[in-house]
Coordinates of C-alpha atoms and ligand atoms in Angstrom, one line a residue:
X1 CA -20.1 159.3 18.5
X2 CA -18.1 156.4 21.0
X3 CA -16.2 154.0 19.3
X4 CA -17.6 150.4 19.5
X5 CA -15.9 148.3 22.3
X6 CA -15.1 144.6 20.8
X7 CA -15.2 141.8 24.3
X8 CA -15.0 138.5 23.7
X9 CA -16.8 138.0 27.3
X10 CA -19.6 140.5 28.0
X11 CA -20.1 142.4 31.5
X12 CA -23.7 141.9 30.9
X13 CA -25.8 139.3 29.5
X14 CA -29.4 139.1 29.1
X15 CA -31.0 136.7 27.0
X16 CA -35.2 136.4 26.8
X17 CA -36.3 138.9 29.6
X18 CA -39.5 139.1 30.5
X19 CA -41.2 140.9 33.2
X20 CA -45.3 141.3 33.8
X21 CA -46.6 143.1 36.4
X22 CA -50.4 142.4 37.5
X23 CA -52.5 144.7 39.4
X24 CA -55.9 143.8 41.6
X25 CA -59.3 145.8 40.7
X26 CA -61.8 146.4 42.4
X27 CA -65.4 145.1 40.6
X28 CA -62.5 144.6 37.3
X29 CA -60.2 141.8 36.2
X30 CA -56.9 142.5 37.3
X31 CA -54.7 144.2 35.0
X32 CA -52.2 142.0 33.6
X33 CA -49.4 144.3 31.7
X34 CA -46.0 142.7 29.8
X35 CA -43.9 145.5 30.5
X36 CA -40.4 143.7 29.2
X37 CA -41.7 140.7 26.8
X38 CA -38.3 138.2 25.7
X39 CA -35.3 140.9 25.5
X40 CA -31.9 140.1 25.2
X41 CA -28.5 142.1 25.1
X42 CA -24.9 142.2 26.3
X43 CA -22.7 145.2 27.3
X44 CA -19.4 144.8 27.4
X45 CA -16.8 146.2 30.0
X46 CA -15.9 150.2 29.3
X47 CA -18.6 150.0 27.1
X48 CA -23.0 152.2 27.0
X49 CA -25.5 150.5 25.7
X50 CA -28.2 153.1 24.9
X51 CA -31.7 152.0 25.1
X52 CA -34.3 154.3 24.1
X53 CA -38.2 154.6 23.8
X54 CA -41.2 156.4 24.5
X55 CA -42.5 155.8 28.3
X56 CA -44.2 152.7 28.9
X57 CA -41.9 151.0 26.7
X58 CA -40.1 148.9 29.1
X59 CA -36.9 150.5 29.3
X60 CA -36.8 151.3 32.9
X61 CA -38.0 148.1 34.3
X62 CA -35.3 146.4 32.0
X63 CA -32.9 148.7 34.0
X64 CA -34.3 148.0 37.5
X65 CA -34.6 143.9 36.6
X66 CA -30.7 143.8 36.1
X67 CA -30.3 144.6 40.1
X68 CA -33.2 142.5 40.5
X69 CA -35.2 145.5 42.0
X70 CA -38.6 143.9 40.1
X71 CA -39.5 140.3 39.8
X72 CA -38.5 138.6 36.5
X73 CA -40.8 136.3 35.5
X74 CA -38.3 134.7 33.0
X75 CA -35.1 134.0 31.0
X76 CA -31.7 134.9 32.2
X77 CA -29.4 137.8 33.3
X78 CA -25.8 137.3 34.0
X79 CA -23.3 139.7 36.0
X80 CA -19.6 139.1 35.6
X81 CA -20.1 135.6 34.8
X82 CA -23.0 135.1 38.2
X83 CA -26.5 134.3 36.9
X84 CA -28.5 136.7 38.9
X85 CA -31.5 135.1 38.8
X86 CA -30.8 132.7 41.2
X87 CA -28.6 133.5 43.6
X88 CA -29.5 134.3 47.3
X89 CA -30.7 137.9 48.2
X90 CA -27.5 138.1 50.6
X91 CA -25.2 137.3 47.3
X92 CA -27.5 140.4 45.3
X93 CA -27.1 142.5 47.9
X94 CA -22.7 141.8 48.0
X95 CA -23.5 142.1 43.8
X96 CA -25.3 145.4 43.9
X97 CA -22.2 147.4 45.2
X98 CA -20.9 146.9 41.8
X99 CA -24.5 148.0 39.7
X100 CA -25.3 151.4 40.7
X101 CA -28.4 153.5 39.4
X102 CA -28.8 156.9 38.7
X103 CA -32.0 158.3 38.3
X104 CA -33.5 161.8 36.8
X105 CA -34.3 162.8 39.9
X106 CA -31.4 162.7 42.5
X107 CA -34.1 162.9 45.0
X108 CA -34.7 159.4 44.7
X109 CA -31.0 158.6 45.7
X110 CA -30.0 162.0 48.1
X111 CA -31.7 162.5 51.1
X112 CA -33.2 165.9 51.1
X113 CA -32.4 166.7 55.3
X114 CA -29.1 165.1 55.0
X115 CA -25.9 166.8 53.1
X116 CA -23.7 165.8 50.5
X117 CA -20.8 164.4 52.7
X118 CA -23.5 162.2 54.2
X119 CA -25.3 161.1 51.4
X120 CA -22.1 159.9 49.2
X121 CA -20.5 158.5 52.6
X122 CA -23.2 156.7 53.7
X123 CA -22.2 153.1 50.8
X124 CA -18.6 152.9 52.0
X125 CA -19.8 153.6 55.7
X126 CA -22.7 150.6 55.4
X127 CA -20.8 148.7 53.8
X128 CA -16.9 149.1 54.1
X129 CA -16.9 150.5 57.8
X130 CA -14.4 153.5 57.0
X131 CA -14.0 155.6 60.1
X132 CA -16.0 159.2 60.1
X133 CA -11.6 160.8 59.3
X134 CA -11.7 157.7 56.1
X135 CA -14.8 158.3 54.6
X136 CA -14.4 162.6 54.5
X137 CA -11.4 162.2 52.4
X138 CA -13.4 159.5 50.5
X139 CA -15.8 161.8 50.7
X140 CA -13.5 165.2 49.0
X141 CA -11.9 163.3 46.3
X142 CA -15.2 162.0 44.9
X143 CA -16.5 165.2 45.0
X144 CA -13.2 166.3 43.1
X145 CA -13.8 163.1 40.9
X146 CA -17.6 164.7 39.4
X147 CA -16.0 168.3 39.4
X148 CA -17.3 169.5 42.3
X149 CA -15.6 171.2 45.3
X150 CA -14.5 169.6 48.2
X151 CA -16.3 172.7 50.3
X152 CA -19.6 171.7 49.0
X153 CA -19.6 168.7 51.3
X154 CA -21.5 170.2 53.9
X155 CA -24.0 171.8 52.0
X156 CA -27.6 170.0 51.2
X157 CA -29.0 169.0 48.1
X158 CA -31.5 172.1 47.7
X159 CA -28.5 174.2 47.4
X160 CA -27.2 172.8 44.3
X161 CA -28.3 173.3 40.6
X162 CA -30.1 170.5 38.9
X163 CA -27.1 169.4 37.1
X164 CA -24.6 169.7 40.1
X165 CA -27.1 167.3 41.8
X166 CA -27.0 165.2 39.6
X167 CA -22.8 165.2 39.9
X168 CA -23.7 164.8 43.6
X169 CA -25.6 161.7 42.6
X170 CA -23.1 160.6 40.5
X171 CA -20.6 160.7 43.4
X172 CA -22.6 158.5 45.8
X173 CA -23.1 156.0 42.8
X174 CA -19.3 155.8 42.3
X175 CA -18.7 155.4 46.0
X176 CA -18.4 151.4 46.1
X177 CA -16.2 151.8 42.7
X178 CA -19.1 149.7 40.7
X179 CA -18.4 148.2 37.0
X180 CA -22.0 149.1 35.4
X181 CA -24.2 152.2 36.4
X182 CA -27.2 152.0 35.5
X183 CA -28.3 155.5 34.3
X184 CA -32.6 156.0 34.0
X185 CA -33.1 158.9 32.2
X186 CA -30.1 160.8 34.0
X187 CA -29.9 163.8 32.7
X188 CA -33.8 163.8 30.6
X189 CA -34.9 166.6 33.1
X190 CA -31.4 169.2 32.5
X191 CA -31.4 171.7 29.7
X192 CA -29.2 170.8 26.8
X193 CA -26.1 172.4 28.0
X194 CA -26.4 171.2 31.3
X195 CA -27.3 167.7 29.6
X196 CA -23.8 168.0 27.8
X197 CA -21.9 168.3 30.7
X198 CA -23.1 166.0 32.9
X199 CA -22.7 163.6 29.4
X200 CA -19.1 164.8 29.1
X201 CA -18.4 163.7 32.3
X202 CA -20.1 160.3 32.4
X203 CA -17.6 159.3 29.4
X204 CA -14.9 160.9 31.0
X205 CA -15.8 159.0 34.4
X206 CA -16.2 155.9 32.1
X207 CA -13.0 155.8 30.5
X208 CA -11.0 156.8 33.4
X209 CA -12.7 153.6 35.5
X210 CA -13.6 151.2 32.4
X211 CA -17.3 151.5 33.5
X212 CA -20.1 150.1 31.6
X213 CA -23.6 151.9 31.3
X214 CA -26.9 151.1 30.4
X215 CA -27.8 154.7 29.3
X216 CA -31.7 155.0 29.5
X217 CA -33.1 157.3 27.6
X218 CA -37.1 158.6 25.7
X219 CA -34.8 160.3 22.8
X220 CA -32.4 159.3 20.8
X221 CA -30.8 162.6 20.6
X222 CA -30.0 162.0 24.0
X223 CA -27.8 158.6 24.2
X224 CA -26.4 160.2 20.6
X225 CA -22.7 161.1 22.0
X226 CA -22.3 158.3 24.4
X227 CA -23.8 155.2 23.4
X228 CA -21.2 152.4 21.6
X229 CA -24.7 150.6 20.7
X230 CA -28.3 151.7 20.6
X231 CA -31.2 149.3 21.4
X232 CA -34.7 150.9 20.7
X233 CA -37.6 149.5 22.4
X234 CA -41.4 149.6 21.7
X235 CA -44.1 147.9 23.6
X236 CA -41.8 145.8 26.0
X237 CA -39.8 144.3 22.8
X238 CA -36.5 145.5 21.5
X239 CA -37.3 146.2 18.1
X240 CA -33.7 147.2 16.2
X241 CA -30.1 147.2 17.9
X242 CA -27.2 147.9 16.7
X243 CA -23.7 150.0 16.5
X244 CA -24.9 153.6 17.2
X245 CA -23.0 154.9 14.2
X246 CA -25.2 152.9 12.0
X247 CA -28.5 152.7 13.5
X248 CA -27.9 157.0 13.0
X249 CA -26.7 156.6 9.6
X250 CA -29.2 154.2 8.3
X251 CA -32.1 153.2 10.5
X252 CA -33.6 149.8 9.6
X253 CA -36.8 149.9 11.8
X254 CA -40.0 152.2 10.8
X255 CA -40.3 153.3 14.6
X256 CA -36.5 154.1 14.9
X257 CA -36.9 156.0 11.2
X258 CA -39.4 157.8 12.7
X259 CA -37.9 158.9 16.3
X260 CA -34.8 159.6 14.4
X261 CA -36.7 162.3 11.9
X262 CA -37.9 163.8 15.0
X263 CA -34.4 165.4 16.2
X264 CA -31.8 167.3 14.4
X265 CA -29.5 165.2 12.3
X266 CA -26.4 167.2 11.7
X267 CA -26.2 165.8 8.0
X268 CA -27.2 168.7 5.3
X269 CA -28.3 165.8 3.0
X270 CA -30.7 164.0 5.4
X271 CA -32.0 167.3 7.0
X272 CA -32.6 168.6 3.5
X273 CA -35.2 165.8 2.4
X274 CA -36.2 164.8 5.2
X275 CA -38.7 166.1 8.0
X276 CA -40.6 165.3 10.8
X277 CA -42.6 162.2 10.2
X278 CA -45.3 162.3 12.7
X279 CA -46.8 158.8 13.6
X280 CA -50.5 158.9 13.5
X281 CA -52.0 156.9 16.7
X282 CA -51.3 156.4 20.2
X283 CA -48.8 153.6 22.1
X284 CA -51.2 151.1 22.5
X285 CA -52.1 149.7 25.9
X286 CA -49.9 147.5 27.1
X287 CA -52.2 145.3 28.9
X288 CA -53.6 144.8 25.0
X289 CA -51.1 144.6 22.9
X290 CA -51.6 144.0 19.2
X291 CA -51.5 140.6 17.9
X292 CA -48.3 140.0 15.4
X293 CA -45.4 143.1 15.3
X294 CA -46.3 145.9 18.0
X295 CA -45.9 148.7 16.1
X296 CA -48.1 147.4 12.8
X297 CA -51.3 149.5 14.2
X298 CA -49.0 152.7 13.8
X299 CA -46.6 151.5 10.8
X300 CA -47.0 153.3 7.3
X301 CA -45.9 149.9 5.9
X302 CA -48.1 147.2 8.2
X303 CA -49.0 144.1 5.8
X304 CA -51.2 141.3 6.4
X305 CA -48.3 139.3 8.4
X306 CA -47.4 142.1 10.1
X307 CA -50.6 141.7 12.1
X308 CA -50.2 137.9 12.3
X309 CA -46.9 137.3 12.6
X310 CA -44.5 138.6 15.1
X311 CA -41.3 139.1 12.9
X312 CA -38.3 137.7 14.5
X313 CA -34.8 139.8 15.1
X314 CA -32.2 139.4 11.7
X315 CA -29.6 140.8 10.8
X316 CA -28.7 144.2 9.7
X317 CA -26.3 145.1 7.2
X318 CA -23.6 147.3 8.9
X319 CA -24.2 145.5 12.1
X320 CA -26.7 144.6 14.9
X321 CA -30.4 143.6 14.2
X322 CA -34.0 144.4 13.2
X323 CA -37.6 143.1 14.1
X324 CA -39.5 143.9 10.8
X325 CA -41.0 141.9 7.8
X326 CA -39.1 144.3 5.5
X327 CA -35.9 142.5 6.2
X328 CA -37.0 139.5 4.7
X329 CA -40.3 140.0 2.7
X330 CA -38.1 140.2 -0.3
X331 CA -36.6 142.4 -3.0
X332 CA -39.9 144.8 -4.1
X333 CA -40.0 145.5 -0.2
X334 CA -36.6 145.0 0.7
X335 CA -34.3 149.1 0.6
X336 CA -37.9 151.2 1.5
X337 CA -37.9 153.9 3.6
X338 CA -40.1 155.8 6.1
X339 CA -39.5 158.7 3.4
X340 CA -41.2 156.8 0.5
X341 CA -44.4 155.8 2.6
X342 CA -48.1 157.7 3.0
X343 CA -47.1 159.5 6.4
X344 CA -48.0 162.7 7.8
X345 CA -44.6 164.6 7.0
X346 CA -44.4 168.3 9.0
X347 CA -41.5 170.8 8.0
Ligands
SF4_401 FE1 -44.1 147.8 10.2 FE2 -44.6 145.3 9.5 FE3 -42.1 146.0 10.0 FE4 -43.9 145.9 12.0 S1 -43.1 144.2 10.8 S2 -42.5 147.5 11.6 S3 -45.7 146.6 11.0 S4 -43.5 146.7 8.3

């Protein structure tokens, strides 16, 4: 696991996010959904920020709201010191060389008629004017850079592996030498080996250039190796964050005990007693969200407050912070675990 980076001034700060999207029905009220409610974080420089949760938890629309790609509706993101949120949409455009996203599927980035010189070429051609003799050695030393060869070049994304395309994506995301990449579920759709790799190389990539990630992810498994911090999210609200060695070690929130039970832990005495807690109920819908904590309609531990009283973030012994009655509903509460309540447990 990363070591955690200590800055006294973050790279990224976002402090009470919110973002709602609203849709127009025919014959039916439009659908008004909360998809990020009041979320904040920072991430250092050199340093990822792994933020995981089931889909429709907010996580991507977090990622795209930090390059302003979807409208906030409120609170505050700041970029090297710039607030983004009100600056002109020439200055975002001048800011978004330095944020990059990746997504899991480098379709969305590489243009399927065009080849690899010309898709990673095409940033520093828009935007730095490098002559056609420039940009090809730009072009061969990326390629280099992501371990690739500089004869693949000419060839076009269908004749790459999944994970080489994604190298190729990560080539043309490095092309304007940015300080954060956002990474949405980069490598969710590569088999595990292929996952590590491409992993390997995004902390290899991020210690050679002191980049920062947001590292976006629906398991925790997955962010496990990279991530200096881990910020889970449920329903549009963060609901535990923390240093990733301890939010592994000793999970404080009942839907991060749970994800967590779901994956391998490589720690004989955990594995032993523990197995896979199955959460009875669905994600509920996000357009009618339960009133007080989000998760209390699938939580083993839900009390009255928990369904009238949204609990608010404290702290977490060990570092970081938790959104759950527990923490304070004092000492007869207080040191439970998922383990000791009535769930489904399969082995
Ligand atoms: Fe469960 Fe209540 Fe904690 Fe929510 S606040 S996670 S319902 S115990």
């Amino acid at each position: 696991m990363s070591q955690q980076i200590v800055s006294s001034q973050p790279l990224v700060e976002v402090k009470d996010l919110s973002v709602t999207f609203s849709k127009k029905r025919l014959f039916k009220p439009t659908r008004v959904v909360r998809a990020v409610n009041g979320v904040s974080f920072e991430i250092a420089q050199g340093e990822t920020l792994g933020l995981v949760g089931e889909s429709g938890s907010g996580k991507s629309t977090i990622g795209r709201a930090l390059l302003k790609l979807v409208p906030m509706e409120s609170g505050s993101v700041r970029f090297d010191n710039t607030e983004l949120t009100t600056i002109s949409r020439a200055e975002m455009r001048r800011m978004r060389r330095r944020m990059q996203m990746v997504f899991q599927d480098p379709y969305s980035s590489l243009d399927p008629s065009a080849t690899v010189a010309a898709s990673i070429s095409e940033p520093f051609r828009v935007h730095e004017g490098l002559s056609a003799k420039q940009a090809w050695s730009r072009v061969q030393e990326l390629l280099e850079v992501v371990g690739l060869r500089p004869s693949h070049a000419n060839r076009y994304p269908y004749e790459f592996s999944g994970g080489q395309r994604q190298r190729v994506a990560i080539a043309r995301a490095l092309a304007l030498t940015p300080h954060l990449i956002v990474c949405d579920e980069a490598v969710s759709a590569l088999d595990v080996s292929t996952q590590n790799q491409v992993i390997n190389l995004l902390e290899d990539l991020r210690d050679e250039f002191d980049l920062s990630y947001l590292f976006i992810a629906h398991d925790l498994a997955i962010v496990r190796h990279i991530a200096h911090r881990v910020a889970v999210m449920y329903l549009g609200h963060i609901v535990e964050s923390g240093p990733a060695e301890r939010t592994y070690q000793r999970p404080a929130h009942p839907y991060t005990q749970a994800l967590l039970s779901a994956i391998p832990i490589p720690n004989p005495e955990r594995s032993n007693r523990a197995g896979r807690i199955l959460l009875r109920g669905d994600l509920p819908d996000p357009a009618n969200p339960p009133s007080g904590c989000p998760f209390q309609t699938r939580c083993p531990y839900a009390m009255d407050v928990c369904r009238e009283v949204m609990p608010a973030m404290t702290a977490v012994d060990g570092g970081g912070q938790v959104a759950c009655h527990l923490q304070t509903a004092g000492p007869e509460l207080n040191g439970r675990s998922l383990m000791d309540a009535d769930v489904e447990v399969v082995r």
